[in-house]
Amino acid sequence: MIFQHIRLRDFSKALLDYEPHIVHFIGHGKKDGLVVEDELGMAVRFSAKALSELFKLCSTHVGCVVLSACYSAPQAVAINKHI
């Protein structure tokens, strides 16, 4: 499944509904999180803590996460706790 612009809700729903084995996020990042869209199309931060909690729920099916975004090291560390 490929999204050009992903909303926070859609990202979470896709991970839980489709149960992918590999997740590749290509987008923007900031020091305090990845950047996704809210329901109005405005940029919002997806924090490392929130990503960690989401991937904790997906740990039985996701085996690999690739982050292609600036400042993604803190998010990778947080996700690595579960994946």
PDB file of C-alpha atoms in Angstrom, residues 1-79:
ATOM      1  CA  MET A   1       0.000   0.000   0.000  1.00  0.00           C
ATOM      2  CA  ILE A   2       1.394   3.398  -0.970  1.00  0.00           C
ATOM      3  CA  PHE A   3       0.228   6.773   0.319  1.00  0.00           C
ATOM      4  CA  GLN A   4       1.438  10.049  -1.183  1.00  0.00           C
ATOM      5  CA  HIS A   5       0.304  12.156   1.743  1.00  0.00           C
ATOM      6  CA  ILE A   6      -0.429  10.218   4.869  1.00  0.00           C
ATOM      7  CA  ARG A   7      -2.639  11.249   7.705  1.00  0.00           C
ATOM      8  CA  LEU A   8      -1.788  10.069  11.170  1.00  0.00           C
ATOM      9  CA  ARG A   9      -5.027   8.101  11.445  1.00  0.00           C
ATOM     10  CA  ASP A  10      -4.481   6.401   8.063  1.00  0.00           C
ATOM     11  CA  PHE A  11      -0.912   5.418   8.938  1.00  0.00           C
ATOM     12  CA  SER A  12      -1.997   3.755  12.179  1.00  0.00           C
ATOM     13  CA  LYS A  13      -5.015   2.095  10.587  1.00  0.00           C
ATOM     14  CA  ALA A  14      -2.999   0.705   7.671  1.00  0.00           C
ATOM     15  CA  LEU A  15      -0.399  -0.824   9.984  1.00  0.00           C
ATOM     16  CA  LEU A  16      -3.064  -2.517  12.074  1.00  0.00           C
ATOM     17  CA  ASP A  17      -5.464  -3.532   9.270  1.00  0.00           C
ATOM     18  CA  TYR A  18      -3.045  -4.692   6.554  1.00  0.00           C
ATOM     19  CA  GLU A  19      -0.365  -6.146   8.840  1.00  0.00           C
ATOM     20  CA  PRO A  20       2.635  -5.408   6.603  1.00  0.00           C
ATOM     21  CA  HIS A  21       5.934  -7.150   7.226  1.00  0.00           C
ATOM     22  CA  ILE A  22       7.993  -4.195   6.000  1.00  0.00           C
ATOM     23  CA  VAL A  23       7.213  -0.506   6.528  1.00  0.00           C
ATOM     24  CA  HIS A  24       9.077   2.179   4.571  1.00  0.00           C
ATOM     25  CA  PHE A  25       8.378   5.770   5.594  1.00  0.00           C
ATOM     26  CA  ILE A  26       9.632   8.381   3.137  1.00  0.00           C
ATOM     27  CA  GLY A  27       8.855  11.881   4.234  1.00  0.00           C
ATOM     28  CA  HIS A  28       9.792  14.772   6.421  1.00  0.00           C
ATOM     29  CA  GLY A  29      11.172  14.588   9.895  1.00  0.00           C
ATOM     30  CA  LYS A  30      11.939  17.041  12.634  1.00  0.00           C
ATOM     31  CA  LYS A  31      14.045  16.620  15.742  1.00  0.00           C
ATOM     32  CA  ASP A  32      10.916  15.831  17.765  1.00  0.00           C
ATOM     33  CA  GLY A  33       9.191  13.427  15.367  1.00  0.00           C
ATOM     34  CA  LEU A  34       8.106  12.446  11.880  1.00  0.00           C
ATOM     35  CA  VAL A  35       5.788  14.782  10.002  1.00  0.00           C
ATOM     36  CA  VAL A  36       2.392  13.515   8.832  1.00  0.00           C
ATOM     37  CA  GLU A  37      -0.926  15.246   8.153  1.00  0.00           C
ATOM     38  CA  ASP A  38      -3.936  15.783  10.368  1.00  0.00           C
ATOM     39  CA  GLU A  39      -7.537  15.546   9.157  1.00  0.00           C
ATOM     40  CA  LEU A  40      -7.321  19.059   7.665  1.00  0.00           C
ATOM     41  CA  GLY A  41      -4.108  18.361   5.763  1.00  0.00           C
ATOM     42  CA  MET A  42      -1.969  20.356   8.162  1.00  0.00           C
ATOM     43  CA  ALA A  43       1.470  19.087   9.141  1.00  0.00           C
ATOM     44  CA  VAL A  44       1.609  17.484  12.576  1.00  0.00           C
ATOM     45  CA  ARG A  45       4.360  15.724  14.498  1.00  0.00           C
ATOM     46  CA  PHE A  46       4.279  11.966  15.116  1.00  0.00           C
ATOM     47  CA  SER A  47       6.524  11.702  18.171  1.00  0.00           C
ATOM     48  CA  ALA A  48       9.028   8.951  18.862  1.00  0.00           C
ATOM     49  CA  LYS A  49       6.964   7.873  21.876  1.00  0.00           C
ATOM     50  CA  ALA A  50       3.787   7.580  19.780  1.00  0.00           C
ATOM     51  CA  LEU A  51       5.650   5.621  17.086  1.00  0.00           C
ATOM     52  CA  SER A  52       7.047   3.293  19.735  1.00  0.00           C
ATOM     53  CA  GLU A  53       3.565   2.592  21.089  1.00  0.00           C
ATOM     54  CA  LEU A  54       2.153   2.009  17.593  1.00  0.00           C
ATOM     55  CA  PHE A  55       4.910  -0.394  16.599  1.00  0.00           C
ATOM     56  CA  LYS A  56       4.535  -2.203  19.915  1.00  0.00           C
ATOM     57  CA  LEU A  57       1.021  -3.090  18.727  1.00  0.00           C
ATOM     58  CA  CYS A  58       2.437  -4.231  15.374  1.00  0.00           C
ATOM     59  CA  SER A  59       5.392  -6.207  16.679  1.00  0.00           C
ATOM     60  CA  THR A  60       3.869  -9.572  15.779  1.00  0.00           C
ATOM     61  CA  HIS A  61       3.754  -8.815  12.054  1.00  0.00           C
ATOM     62  CA  VAL A  62       6.185  -5.978  11.250  1.00  0.00           C
ATOM     63  CA  GLY A  63       9.741  -7.218  10.935  1.00  0.00           C
ATOM     64  CA  CYS A  64      11.478  -4.263   9.315  1.00  0.00           C
ATOM     65  CA  VAL A  65      11.000  -0.490   9.390  1.00  0.00           C
ATOM     66  CA  VAL A  66      12.922   1.847   7.095  1.00  0.00           C
ATOM     67  CA  LEU A  67      12.789   5.561   7.859  1.00  0.00           C
ATOM     68  CA  SER A  68      13.848   7.906   5.066  1.00  0.00           C
ATOM     69  CA  ALA A  69      13.440  11.249   6.774  1.00  0.00           C
ATOM     70  CA  CYS A  70      15.633  13.913   8.323  1.00  0.00           C
ATOM     71  CA  TYR A  71      16.269  13.573  12.053  1.00  0.00           C
ATOM     72  CA  SER A  72      14.833  10.045  12.147  1.00  0.00           C
ATOM     73  CA  ALA A  73      17.419   8.532  14.522  1.00  0.00           C
ATOM     74  CA  PRO A  74      15.358   9.147  17.716  1.00  0.00           C
ATOM     75  CA  GLN A  75      12.312   7.596  16.053  1.00  0.00           C
ATOM     76  CA  ALA A  76      14.367   4.591  14.913  1.00  0.00           C
ATOM     77  CA  VAL A  77      15.656   4.034  18.444  1.00  0.00           C
ATOM     78  CA  ALA A  78      12.108   4.168  19.812  1.00  0.00           C
ATOM     79  CA  ILE A  79      10.751   1.759  17.169  1.00  0.00           C
TER      80      ILE A  79
END
